Structures are given as structure tokens and as C-alpha cells.
XYZ file of C-alpha atoms in Angstrom:
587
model
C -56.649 -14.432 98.670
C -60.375 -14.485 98.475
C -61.817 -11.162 98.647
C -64.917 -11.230 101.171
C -62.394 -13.345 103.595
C -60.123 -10.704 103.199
C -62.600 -8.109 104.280
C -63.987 -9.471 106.956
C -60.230 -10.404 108.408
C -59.428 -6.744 107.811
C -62.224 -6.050 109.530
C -61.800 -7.426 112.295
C -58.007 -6.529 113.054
C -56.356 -3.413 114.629
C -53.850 -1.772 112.241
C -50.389 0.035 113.823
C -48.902 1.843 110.600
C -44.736 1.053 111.333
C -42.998 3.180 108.842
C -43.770 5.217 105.537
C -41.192 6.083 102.979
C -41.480 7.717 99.643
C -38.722 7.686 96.589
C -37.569 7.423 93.164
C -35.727 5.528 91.109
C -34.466 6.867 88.338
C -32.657 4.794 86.010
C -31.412 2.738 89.004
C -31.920 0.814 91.567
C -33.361 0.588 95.281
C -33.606 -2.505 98.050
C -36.638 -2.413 101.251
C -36.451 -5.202 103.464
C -39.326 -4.859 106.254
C -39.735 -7.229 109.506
C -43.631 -5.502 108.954
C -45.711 -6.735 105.921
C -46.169 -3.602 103.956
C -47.995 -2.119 100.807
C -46.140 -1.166 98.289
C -47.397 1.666 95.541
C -45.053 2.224 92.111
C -45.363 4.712 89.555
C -44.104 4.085 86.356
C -43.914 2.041 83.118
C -40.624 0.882 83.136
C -40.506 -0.624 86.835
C -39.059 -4.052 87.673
C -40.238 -5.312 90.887
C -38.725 -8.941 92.403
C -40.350 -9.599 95.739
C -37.921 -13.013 97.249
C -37.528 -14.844 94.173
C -40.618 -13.821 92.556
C -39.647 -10.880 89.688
C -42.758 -9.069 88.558
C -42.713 -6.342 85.677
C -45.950 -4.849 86.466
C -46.131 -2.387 82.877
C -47.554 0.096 84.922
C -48.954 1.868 88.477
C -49.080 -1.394 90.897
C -49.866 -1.463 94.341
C -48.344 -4.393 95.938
C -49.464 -6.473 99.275
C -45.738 -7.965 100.666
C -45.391 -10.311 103.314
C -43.242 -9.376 106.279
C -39.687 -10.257 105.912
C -39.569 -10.639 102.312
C -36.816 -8.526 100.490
C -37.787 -6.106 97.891
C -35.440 -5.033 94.901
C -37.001 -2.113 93.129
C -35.107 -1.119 89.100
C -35.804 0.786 86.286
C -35.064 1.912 82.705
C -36.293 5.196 82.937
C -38.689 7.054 86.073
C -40.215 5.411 88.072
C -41.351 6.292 91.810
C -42.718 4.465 95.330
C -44.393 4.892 98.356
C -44.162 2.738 100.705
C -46.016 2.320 103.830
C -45.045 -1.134 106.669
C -47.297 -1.887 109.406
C -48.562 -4.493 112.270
C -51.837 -5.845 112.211
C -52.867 -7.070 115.810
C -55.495 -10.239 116.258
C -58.453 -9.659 117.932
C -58.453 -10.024 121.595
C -61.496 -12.448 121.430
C -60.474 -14.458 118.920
C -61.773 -17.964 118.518
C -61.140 -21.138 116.894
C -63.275 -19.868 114.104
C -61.484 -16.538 113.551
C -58.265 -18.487 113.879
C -58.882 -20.504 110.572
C -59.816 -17.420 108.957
C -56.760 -15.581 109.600
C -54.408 -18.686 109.057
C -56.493 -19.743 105.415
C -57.278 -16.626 104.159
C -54.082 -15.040 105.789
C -54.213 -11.822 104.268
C -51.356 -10.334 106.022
C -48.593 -12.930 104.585
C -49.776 -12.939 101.469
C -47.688 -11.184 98.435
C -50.297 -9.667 95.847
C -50.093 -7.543 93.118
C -52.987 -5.431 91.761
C -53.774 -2.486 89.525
C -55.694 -0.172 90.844
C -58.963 0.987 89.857
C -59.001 4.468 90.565
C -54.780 5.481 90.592
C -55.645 9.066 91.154
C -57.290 7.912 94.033
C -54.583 5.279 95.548
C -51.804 7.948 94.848
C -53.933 10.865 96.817
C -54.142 8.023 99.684
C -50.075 7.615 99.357
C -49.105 11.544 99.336
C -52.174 11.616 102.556
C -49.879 9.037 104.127
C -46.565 10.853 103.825
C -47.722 14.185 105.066
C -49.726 12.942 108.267
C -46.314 10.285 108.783
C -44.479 13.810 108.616
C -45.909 15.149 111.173
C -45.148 13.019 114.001
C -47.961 14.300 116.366
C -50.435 11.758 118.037
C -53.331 14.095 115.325
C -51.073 13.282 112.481
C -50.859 9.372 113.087
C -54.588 9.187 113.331
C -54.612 11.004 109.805
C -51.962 8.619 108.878
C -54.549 5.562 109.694
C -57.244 6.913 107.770
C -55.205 7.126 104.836
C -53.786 3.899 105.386
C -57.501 2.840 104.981
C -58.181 4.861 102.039
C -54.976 3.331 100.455
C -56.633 -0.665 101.659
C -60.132 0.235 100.061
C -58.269 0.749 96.699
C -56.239 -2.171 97.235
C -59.686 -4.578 98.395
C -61.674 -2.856 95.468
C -58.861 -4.003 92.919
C -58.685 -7.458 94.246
C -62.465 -8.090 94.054
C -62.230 -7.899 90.271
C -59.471 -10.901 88.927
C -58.333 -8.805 86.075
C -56.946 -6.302 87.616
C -54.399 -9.236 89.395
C -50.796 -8.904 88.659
C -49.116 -12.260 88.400
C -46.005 -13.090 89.465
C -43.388 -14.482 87.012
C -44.240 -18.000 86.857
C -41.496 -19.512 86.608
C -39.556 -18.108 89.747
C -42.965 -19.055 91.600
C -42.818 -22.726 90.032
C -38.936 -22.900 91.626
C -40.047 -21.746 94.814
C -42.735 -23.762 95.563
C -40.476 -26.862 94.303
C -37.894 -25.763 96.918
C -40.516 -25.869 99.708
C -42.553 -28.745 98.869
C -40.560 -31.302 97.060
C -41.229 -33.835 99.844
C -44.707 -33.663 99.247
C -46.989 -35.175 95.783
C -46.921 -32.355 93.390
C -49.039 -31.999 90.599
C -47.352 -29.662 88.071
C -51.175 -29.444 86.169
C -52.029 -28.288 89.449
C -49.046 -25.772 89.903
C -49.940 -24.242 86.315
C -53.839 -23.957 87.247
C -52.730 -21.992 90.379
C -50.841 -19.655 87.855
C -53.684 -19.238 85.670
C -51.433 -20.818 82.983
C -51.559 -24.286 80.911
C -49.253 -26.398 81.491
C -47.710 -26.716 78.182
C -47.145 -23.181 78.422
C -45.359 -23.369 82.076
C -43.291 -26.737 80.553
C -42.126 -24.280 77.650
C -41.662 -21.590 79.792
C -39.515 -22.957 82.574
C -37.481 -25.190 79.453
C -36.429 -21.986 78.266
C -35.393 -20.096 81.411
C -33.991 -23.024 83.207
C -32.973 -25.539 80.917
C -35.118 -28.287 82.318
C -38.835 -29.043 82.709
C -40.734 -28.660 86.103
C -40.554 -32.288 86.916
C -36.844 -32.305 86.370
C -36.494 -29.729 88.321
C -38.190 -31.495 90.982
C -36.296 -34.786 90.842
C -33.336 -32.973 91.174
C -34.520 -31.427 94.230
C -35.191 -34.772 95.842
C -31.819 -36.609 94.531
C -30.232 -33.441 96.169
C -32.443 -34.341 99.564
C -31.540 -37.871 99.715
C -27.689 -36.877 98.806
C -27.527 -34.694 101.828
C -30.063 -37.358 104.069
C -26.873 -40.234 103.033
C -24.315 -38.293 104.057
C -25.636 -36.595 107.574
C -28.140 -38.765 109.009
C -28.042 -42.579 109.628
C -31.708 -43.724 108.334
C -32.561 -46.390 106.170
C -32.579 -45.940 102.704
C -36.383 -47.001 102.160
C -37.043 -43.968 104.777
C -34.583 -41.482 103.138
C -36.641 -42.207 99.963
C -40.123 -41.878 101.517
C -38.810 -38.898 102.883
C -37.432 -37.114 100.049
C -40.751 -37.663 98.013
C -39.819 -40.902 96.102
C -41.994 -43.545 96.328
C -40.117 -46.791 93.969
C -36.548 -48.091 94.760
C -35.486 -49.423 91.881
C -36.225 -45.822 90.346
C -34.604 -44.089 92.525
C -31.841 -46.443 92.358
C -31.477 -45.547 88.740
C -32.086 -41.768 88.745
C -29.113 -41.793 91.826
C -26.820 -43.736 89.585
C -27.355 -41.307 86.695
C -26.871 -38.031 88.599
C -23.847 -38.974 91.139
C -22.186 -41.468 89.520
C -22.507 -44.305 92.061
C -25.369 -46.157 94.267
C -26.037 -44.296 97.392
C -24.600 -47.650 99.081
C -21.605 -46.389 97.777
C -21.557 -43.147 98.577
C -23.118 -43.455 102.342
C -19.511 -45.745 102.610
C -17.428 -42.871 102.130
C -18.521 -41.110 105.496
C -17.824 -42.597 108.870
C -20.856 -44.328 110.781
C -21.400 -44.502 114.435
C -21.145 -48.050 115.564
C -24.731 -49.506 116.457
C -25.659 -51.041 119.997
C -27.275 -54.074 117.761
C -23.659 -54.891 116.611
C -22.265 -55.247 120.207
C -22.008 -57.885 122.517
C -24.895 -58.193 124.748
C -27.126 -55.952 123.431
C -31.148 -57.016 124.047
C -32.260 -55.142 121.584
C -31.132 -53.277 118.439
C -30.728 -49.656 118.904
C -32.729 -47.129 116.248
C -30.399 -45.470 113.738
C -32.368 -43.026 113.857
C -35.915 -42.013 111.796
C -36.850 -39.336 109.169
C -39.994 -37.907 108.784
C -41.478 -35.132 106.594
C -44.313 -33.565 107.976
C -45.192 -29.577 107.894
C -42.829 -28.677 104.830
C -40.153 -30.287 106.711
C -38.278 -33.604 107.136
C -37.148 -33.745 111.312
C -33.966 -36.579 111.908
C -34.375 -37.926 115.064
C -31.552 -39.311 116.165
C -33.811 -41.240 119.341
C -37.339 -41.491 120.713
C -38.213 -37.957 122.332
C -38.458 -38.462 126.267
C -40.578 -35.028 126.678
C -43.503 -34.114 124.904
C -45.827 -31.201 125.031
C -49.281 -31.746 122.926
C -51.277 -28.671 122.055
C -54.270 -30.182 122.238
C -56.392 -33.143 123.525
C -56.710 -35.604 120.690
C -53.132 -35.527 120.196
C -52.408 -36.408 124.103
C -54.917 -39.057 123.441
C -53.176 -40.673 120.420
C -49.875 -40.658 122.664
C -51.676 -42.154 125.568
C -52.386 -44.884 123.560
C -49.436 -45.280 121.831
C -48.197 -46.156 125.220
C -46.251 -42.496 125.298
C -48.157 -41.762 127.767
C -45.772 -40.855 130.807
C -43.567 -38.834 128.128
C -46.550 -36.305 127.641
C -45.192 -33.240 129.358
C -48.350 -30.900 129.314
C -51.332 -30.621 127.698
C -53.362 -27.464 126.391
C -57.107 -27.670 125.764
C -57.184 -26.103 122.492
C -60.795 -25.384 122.447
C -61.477 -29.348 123.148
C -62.141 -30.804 126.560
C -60.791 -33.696 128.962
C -63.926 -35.321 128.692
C -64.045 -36.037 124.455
C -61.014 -38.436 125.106
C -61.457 -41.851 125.910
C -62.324 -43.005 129.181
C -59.096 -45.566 129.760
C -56.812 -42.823 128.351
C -58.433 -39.663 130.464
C -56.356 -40.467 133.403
C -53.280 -40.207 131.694
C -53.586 -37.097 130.332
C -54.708 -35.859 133.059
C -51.340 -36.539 135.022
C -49.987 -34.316 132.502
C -49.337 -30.603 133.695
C -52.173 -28.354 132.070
C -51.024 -25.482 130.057
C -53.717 -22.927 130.677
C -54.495 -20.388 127.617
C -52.136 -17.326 127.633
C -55.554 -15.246 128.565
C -59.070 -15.366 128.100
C -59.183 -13.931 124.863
C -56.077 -15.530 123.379
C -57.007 -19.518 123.347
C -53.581 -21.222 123.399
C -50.559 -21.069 125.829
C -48.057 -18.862 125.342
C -44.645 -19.858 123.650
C -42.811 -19.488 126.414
C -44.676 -21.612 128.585
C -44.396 -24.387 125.758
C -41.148 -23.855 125.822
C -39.952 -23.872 129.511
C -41.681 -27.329 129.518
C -38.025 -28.420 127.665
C -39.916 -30.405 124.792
C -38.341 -32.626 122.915
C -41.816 -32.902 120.203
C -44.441 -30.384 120.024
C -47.761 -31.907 118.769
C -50.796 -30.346 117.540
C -52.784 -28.993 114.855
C -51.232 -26.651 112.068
C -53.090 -24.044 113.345
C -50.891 -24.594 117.024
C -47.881 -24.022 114.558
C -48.768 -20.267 113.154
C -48.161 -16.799 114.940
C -51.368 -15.503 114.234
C -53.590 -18.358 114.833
C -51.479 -20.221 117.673
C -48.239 -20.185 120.216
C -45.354 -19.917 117.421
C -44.149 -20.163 114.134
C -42.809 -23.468 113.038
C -39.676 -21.867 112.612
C -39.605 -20.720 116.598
C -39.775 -24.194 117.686
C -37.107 -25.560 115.592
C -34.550 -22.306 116.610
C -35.269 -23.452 120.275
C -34.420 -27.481 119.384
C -37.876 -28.557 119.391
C -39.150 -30.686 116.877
C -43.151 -30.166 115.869
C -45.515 -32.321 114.372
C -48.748 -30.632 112.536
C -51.388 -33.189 112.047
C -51.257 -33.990 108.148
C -55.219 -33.423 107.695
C -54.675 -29.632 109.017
C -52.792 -28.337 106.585
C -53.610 -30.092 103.564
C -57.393 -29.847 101.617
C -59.807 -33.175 101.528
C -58.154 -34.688 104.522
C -58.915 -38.220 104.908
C -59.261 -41.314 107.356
C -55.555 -42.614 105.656
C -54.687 -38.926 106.888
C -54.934 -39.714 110.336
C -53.269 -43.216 109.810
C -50.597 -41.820 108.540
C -50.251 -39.604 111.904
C -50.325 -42.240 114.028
C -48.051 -44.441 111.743
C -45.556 -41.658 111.869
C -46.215 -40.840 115.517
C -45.247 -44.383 116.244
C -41.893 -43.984 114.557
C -41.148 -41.006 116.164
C -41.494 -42.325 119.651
C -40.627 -46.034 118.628
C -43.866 -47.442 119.381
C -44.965 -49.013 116.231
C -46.404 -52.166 117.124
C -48.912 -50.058 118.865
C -49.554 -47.796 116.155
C -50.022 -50.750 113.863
C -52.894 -52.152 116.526
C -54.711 -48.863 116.664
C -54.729 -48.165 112.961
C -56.034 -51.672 112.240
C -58.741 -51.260 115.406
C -59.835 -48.008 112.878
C -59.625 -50.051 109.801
C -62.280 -52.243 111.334
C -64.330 -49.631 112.042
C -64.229 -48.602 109.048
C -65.316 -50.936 107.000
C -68.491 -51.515 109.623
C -68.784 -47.738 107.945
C -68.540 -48.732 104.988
C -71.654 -51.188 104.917
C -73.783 -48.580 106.531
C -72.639 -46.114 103.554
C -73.682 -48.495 100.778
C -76.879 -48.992 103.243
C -77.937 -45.521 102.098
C -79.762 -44.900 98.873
C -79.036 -40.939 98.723
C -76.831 -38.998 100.365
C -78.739 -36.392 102.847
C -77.713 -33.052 102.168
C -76.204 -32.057 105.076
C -74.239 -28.388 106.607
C -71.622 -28.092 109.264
C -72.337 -24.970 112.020
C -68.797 -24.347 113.446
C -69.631 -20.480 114.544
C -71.194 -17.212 113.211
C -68.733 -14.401 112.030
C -70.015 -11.419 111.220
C -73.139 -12.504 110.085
C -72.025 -15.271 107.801
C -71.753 -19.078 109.095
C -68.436 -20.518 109.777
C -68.531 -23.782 108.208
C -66.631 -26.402 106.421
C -64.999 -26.872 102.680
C -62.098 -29.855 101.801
C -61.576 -30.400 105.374
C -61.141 -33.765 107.248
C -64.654 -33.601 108.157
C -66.035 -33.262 104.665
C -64.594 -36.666 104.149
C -66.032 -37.776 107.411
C -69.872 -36.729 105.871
C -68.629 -38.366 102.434
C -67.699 -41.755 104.475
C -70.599 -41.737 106.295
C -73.174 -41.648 103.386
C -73.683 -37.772 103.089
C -73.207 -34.811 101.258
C -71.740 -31.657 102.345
C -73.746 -29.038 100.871
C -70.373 -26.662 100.669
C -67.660 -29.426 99.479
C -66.996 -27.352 96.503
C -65.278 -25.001 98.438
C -61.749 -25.001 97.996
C -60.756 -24.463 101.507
C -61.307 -26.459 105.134
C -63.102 -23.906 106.763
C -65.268 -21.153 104.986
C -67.458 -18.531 106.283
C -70.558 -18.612 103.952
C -73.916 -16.331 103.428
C -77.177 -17.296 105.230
C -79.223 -16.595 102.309
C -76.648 -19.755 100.432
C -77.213 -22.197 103.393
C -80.999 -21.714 102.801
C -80.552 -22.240 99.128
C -78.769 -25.599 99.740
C -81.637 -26.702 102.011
C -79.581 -29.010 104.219
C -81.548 -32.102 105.242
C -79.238 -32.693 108.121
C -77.067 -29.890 110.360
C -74.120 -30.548 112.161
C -73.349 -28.101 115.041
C -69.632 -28.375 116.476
C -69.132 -28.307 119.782
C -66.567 -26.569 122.115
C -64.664 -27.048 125.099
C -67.030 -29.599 126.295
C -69.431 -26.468 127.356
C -73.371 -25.737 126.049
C -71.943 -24.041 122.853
C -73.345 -26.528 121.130
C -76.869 -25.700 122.306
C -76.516 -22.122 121.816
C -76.097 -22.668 118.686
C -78.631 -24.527 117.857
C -80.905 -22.128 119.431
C -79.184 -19.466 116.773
C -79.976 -22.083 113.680
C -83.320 -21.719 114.707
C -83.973 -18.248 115.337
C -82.264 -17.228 111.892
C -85.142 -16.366 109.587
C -83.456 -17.878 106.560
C -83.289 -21.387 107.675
C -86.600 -21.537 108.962
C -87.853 -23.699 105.974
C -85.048 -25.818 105.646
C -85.800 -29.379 105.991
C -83.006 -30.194 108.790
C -84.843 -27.073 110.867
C -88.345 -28.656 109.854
C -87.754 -31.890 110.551
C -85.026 -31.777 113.851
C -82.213 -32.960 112.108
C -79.524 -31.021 114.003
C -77.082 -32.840 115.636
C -73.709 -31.810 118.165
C -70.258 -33.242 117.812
C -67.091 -32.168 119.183
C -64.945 -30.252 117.586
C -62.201 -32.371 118.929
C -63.644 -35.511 116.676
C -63.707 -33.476 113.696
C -59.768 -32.870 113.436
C -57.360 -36.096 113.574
C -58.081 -37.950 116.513
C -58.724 -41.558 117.116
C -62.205 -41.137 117.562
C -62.160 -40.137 113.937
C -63.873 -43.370 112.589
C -66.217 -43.503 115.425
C -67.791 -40.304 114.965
C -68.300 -40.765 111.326
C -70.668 -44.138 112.311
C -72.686 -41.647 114.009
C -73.363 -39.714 111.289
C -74.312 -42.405 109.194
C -76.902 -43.205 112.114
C -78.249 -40.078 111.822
C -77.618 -39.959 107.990
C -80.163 -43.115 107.974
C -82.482 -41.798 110.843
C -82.930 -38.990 107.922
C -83.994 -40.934 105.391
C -86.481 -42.918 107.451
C -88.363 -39.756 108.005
């Protein structure tokens, strides 16, 4: 968790302490399991605290930042004491786009961190503040309960702006963990070990010893598990079982099956029955699907056939269904923060048919769940951020209790996004709703595109420095890191002054935008409204930029936000910035 995004989240939240409890454990043991994310104090030397899977042995006072819902088992040799304090953090009411990135990237309240405080006198006198105003139970006694609460977060944020005074987790539990929830996905185990402050000889020894097997063992186990279960309960391919699972060569596979079950997985998919396909019977026109796997979000979704309903969260994934020929399937629409009018012309009137989900109110952007869900989706499209309680309707997890499958654009929740990013979406888009030959035409349409881009890239000499303006946040720009639109600037011949960020969106210090002296600004637009101009008017009234070359010279420049996520358009929007990338270098 980065500190000042922490902070300014925190700040901007309204905290409802749930619950505070204070014990010992002497010599034994003691569980907390909280549907709240809660801090978590301990006193003493000999503590052993394992948050889920993760064990820490902390060696001394630790004040700990859990996640809601995680299980907490709490031993010791000798003493050792807690206090314990859950609560609710509510979103602001006029939350944004913006503030929505924040809270899902930075999310401080579902992250797990341990820290040492700085000042334990002071972080204890906080705790026992806590307790006694909790005691009370009087409306006076609550309000001393917050303030104490806040007392207890300032040690907390003061311990976490200084890295050494981080608690790590035990890295091998966190190295299983992360396995278990991404083996789908490309893992880099040096980049697992950097994450853990650790090299990764010393994780490979490590996990050797504890578990008998290296990381990437580990892993392919994982995946042969996977595609074990995927042969035995679903009715896909092979080649897609593979993909799906994380393998990418047959013949490897193949092998590594053979060697851990004994038998090809021809074999062993013939010892379960299989429904009779509508290809094998007489008269059939054309073969029926058996049925396609895709990972996507964390997640591999069977579907067993093409989803008839569809709800799409925002506009750029309506449009992509539109012209996958989906178009009659689209169930509703919401705006997310992007407008009718950024879609194509010959797909507008499509969408449009589509009943509008209107945002749940004016300050919270998006629909509410159950409007989504009385729409009886079979596929809920949209951004990642659609897919998170904080930032949009639901948890993943919601949709898939209520039988809906989701589908988070790839680029959303992943770092330096690309073009192949949003090919892939519409490749797998076109599985889903068995309209491939149309996904194939649209991604080569793009491909075309690009390499027009491509020439006007080489075209330019050096690469403008240029800044995105998404929004200002408490007097700091909003503005973009590894996101899809950093490779959009990249394609189209620039250089994004802030690409060594290590997250999509970042909010960043005037005084640091000067310093960079972007040659070219890119203001993102919303809802199809003046935003766009506003802001621009702010870019020019801010004292710092004044001497800037992009505010010197008039090189600011609108797009929609909508082109700036996946969206067809993708590839189009990126030849305008190389117009405008070359338009700067004439002058």
C-alpha cells in the first residue's frame, strides 16, 4: 500500500467503528473472524499471528491492518495481549471515476499489513482510549471512540511511511497463496520474490524446505490439478483446457500429465460419461459447441452455450457486442462515466435499443446490483472496476453466487495493458457468444490500423513528453502509470512523463508535473459533457504549469475516457495522438 494514496483514501472516507475487544493470551490460544476489516494491536514477544494462510511471528508489539473476512488465529509461548478494534469505512457520496481507481488500486481497506509502530506508548494509549469510550455505550462515548480510532490510524500511517518498520508475512505461505489464485495466469516467480523483498534463490530454498518442492513445481501441479478437474467436469477441448489452465505447449503438457496421473488425459476424459453431441446426429446443420473455457478475472467460467442475455456496464463493451453481431442479446447498458455518443455511429442504434441502467444516484456512478441483477444476465461485461464493492455494483463473487458469469476487460486489471490486450477481449468475447468469425474480422480491421500506427511512430524522431489529466484530487493530479493508455502514448510515438509508476492510475504532485515539463497534455473526457474544457481551464490557471511547454505552446488535447480503456476505438485514438505527437514536433 503506498502511503500518500493511503492518506488521501483515508481521507476522504467516513469511518463507523463495528466492535472493540481486548484480551490475552497466555500460553494459549485465541481465533477473531470479522465480516469488518479491522486493526489489530499485540503485545508481546512471543506472539504467533497467521492471518488466512499467511503466519507472521512479528518478535514484538505489531499493529496489524486485516482485511474483512479473513480469519485470525492468535498463540503464544508465554504473555502476550490484543486489542482489537473492526470497523466500516463508507465511500464518499461524490465519488468519481477518479476516486474509484484510488480506492480499488490503492485499496487500503482490503489490504493485510503489518507494521511496528513508532511510538508503542502512543498506539497502546490509543487502544486502552478505544476500550473505555467502546465501554461506555453513550452516543459521547462513540465519538471518543472515533477519535481514538484516529489516533490509533495516525500511528499505523506514520509506521507505514517508513519501509522498515514493515512486517512481512511468511513468504512462503504468501508464495502458495498467490499460486492458488493465479495459476491461470503468466507468473514470474523473480517477480513473486521482488514483491517479498526476497531473492529468489532464497524463496527457491525456502519453499524446498517447507514444502518439498520449488515454486514452479508447485505451480505445475496446480495447473495439472486444473486440467484434471476441467477433463473430468466440463466437455472443452483439450487445446482450451490447456490455455485455460495456464499451459501454453501440448506436447509438454502431454508429458507432465503422463508423469503425474499415470495416463494421457484422452484416457482419463474416457472414463466419465459424455453427453452425446448434436454434430453426431442425423440431420444436424451445424455442429453444436461442447462448450468453451475461459479464464479471465482470476477465474476460468465453463459455458456450457452462448449466453442469450447480457448486461454491459459500460459503453465500449456494448459496442464490442454490437459488433460482434450480439447485439440483440445486450440486455441493458450503464453509462459508466462514458457517453452514447463515443460509440460508433452504425453501432449507436443498437445500443441504444438496449434498456438503460441509470446510476444508483447521483453521487454513486454505477447501477445498483440489484438492478443488474433483475435484468436475469446470463454475462456481465465491464471494466474490473464494475466488478469491486467499493469502486462498482458487486463483488465478482456476488455475480457468480447469483449464476452470472462476468467478464473484466483484461487491460483493467493487469499493469502495461496493451493493444493484444484488447484483442484478446474480443477474441475471447467471440468465444463466449460463438461469434468468432466476427471477432477475427474486427481484430484484423485493428491490426491494420495498427500498423498505419506504426509508420507514423517510426515517422517521429523523439518522443514528445507528454501527461495525462484524468481529474484533480485533493490537490494532486489524477493521472496515468502502466495503464492501457500508457501503451497507447508509447504506440503512438510518445512518452508518458509518469510511466515509471507502477500502477494504472496515480494521483501525482503539481510541483512533479512541472518538473517533467510535458510537451503535450492529454485531458480525459467524461460522459460526453464540457469536463474536458473545465479542465483545461484548471491546467491553465495552476501556477505550476504555467511554463510548461504543452501550456506555452497549446498542446492540450481532449479524449474520451471511454477510448482510453478497451474499446474498439482503441487503435483509432492512438493515430490521433501521433497526429498531435507530430503537430508537436513541427512547432
Amino acid at each position: 500500500m503506498d502511503y500518500t494514496n493511503a492518506i488521501m483514501v483515508w481521507d476522504a472516507v467516513s469511518v463507523r467503528i463495528a466492535d472493540v475487544r481486548h484480551g490475552t493470551i497466555a500460553g494459549g490460544q485465541s481465533e477473531l473472524t470479522s465480516e469488518n476489516a479491522l486493526f489489530l494491536f499485540v503485545l508481546g514477544k512471543d506472539a504467533r499471528v497467521t492471518i488466512g494462510d499467511s503466519p507472521y511471528a512479528p518478535r514484538g508489539e505489531t499493529l496489524f491492518h486485516i482485511a474483512r473476512g479473513r480469519h485470525v488465529h492468535m498463540g503464544a509461548a508465554g504473555k502476550a495481549e490484543y486489542y482489537c478494534v473492526s470497523y466500516q469505512a463508507e465511500t464518499p457520496q461524490a465519488v468519481g471515476r477518479e476516486m474509484a481507481r484510488l480506492l480499488l488500486e490503492a485499496a487500503p481497506f482490503e489490504a493485510t499489513i503489518a507494521v511496528r509502530p513508532a511510538d508503542v506508548a502512543a498506539a497502546l494509549r490509543a487502544c486502552e482510549a478505544l476500550e473505555s469510550a467502546w465501554k461506555e455505550a453513550s452516543p459521547l462515548g462513540r465519538l471518543r471512540a472515533k477519535a481514538a480510532f484516529y489516533a490509533l490510524l495516525a500511528e499505523f500511517c506514520a509506521a507505514l511511511s517508513q519501509p522498515e518498520r514493515r512486517v512481512a508475512a511468511d513468504a512462503v505461505a504468501w508464495t502458495q497463496q498467490y499460486l492458488r489464485s493465479h495459476f491461470s495466469e503468466d507468473v514470474s516467480i523473480l517477480r513473486l520474490a521482488s514483491i517479498l523483498g526476497v531473492s529468489r534463490s532464497s524463496l527457491h530454498e525456502q519453499f524446498v524446505r517447507r514444502v518439498g518442492m520449488s515454486p514452479r513445481q508447485y505451480l505445475t501441479n496446480l495447473r495439472l490439478e486444473a486440467a484434471h478437474r476441467a477433463l473430468r467436469e466440463s466437455e472443452s477441448n483439450i487445446q482450451e483446457i490447456i490455455a485455460a489452465c495456464g499451459l501454453r505447449d501440448k506436447n509438454h503438457f502431454y508429458n507432465l500429465y503422463h508423469q503425474r496421473f499415470g495416463m494421457t488425459p484422452g484416457e482419463y476424459r474416457k472414463q466419465f460419461p459424455v453427453r452425446k453431441r448434436a454434430e453426431n446426429l442425423p440431420g444436424a446443420s451445424k455442429p453444436a459447441r461442447s462448450g468453451v473455457l475461459i479464464e479471465n478475472f482470476g477465474r476460468i467460467h465453463h459455458y456450457a452455450k452462448p449466453p442469450r442475455r447480457i448486461v454491459c456496464l459500460d459503453y465500449a463493451a456494448a459496442e464490442i457486442c454490437a459488433a460482434l453481431g450480439a447485439g440483440e442479446r445486450i440486455a441493458a447498458v450503464a453509462e459508466a462515466e462514458t457517453s452514447l455518443s463515443d460509440c460508433a455511429r452504425e453501432y449507436r442504434g443498437i445500443v441504444a435499443a438496449a434498456t438503460f441502467l441509470p446510476a444508483e444516484s447521483a453521487e454513486r456512478r454505477v447501477p445498483s446490483y440489484a438492478a443488474v441483477r433483475a435484468c436475469a444476465a446470463e454475462l456481465v461485461v465491464g471494466t474490473a472496476y464494475a466488478f469491486h464493492e467499493s469502486t462498482g455494483v458487486a463483488d465478482a463473487a456476488a455475480f457468480e453466487r447469483d449464476g452470472m458469469h462476468i467478464y473484466a476487460m483484461r487491460a483493467t486489471y493487469k499493469l502495461n495493458g496493451t493493444f493484444e490486450d484488447t484483442y484478446e477481449d474480443i477474441f475471447s468475447l467471440g468465444k463466449i457468444l460463438d461469434c468468432e468469425a466476427r471477432a477475427a474480422a474486427l481484430v484484423e480491421t485493428m491490426r491494420a490500423r495498427e500498423a498505419a500506427l506504426n509508420e507514423m511512430r517510426v515517422a517521429i524522431k523523439e518522443p514528445p513528453r507528454v501527461f495525462v489529466f484524468d481529474a484533480q484530487i485533493a490537490q494532486r493530479a489524477f493521472t496515468c502509470g502502466q495503464s492501457l493508455e500508457n501503451c497507447m502514448i508509447q504506440a503512438a510515438g510518445g512518452r508518458n512523463v509518469f510511466a515509471d509508476r507502477a500502477r494504472m492510475f496515480v494521483p501525482v504532485d503539481w510541483e512533479d508535473v512541472a518538473r517533467a515539463d510535458p510537451e503535450v497534455i492529454l485531458v480525459h473526457r467524461f460522459n460526453g459533457g464540457e469536463d474536458g474544457e473545465q479542465k483545461i481551464a484548471l491546467l491553465r490557471r495552476r501556477p505550476e504549469l504555467a511554463q510548461t511547454a504543452a501550456i506555452r505552446n497549446g498542446q492540450t488535447h481532449i479524449v474520451s475516457v471511454k477510448s482510453v480503456f478497451p474499446a474498439l476505438d482503441n487503435v483509432d485514438v492512438a493515430l490521433q495522438m501521433a497526429a498531435w505527437f507530430q503537430e508537436c514536433r513541427k512547432n
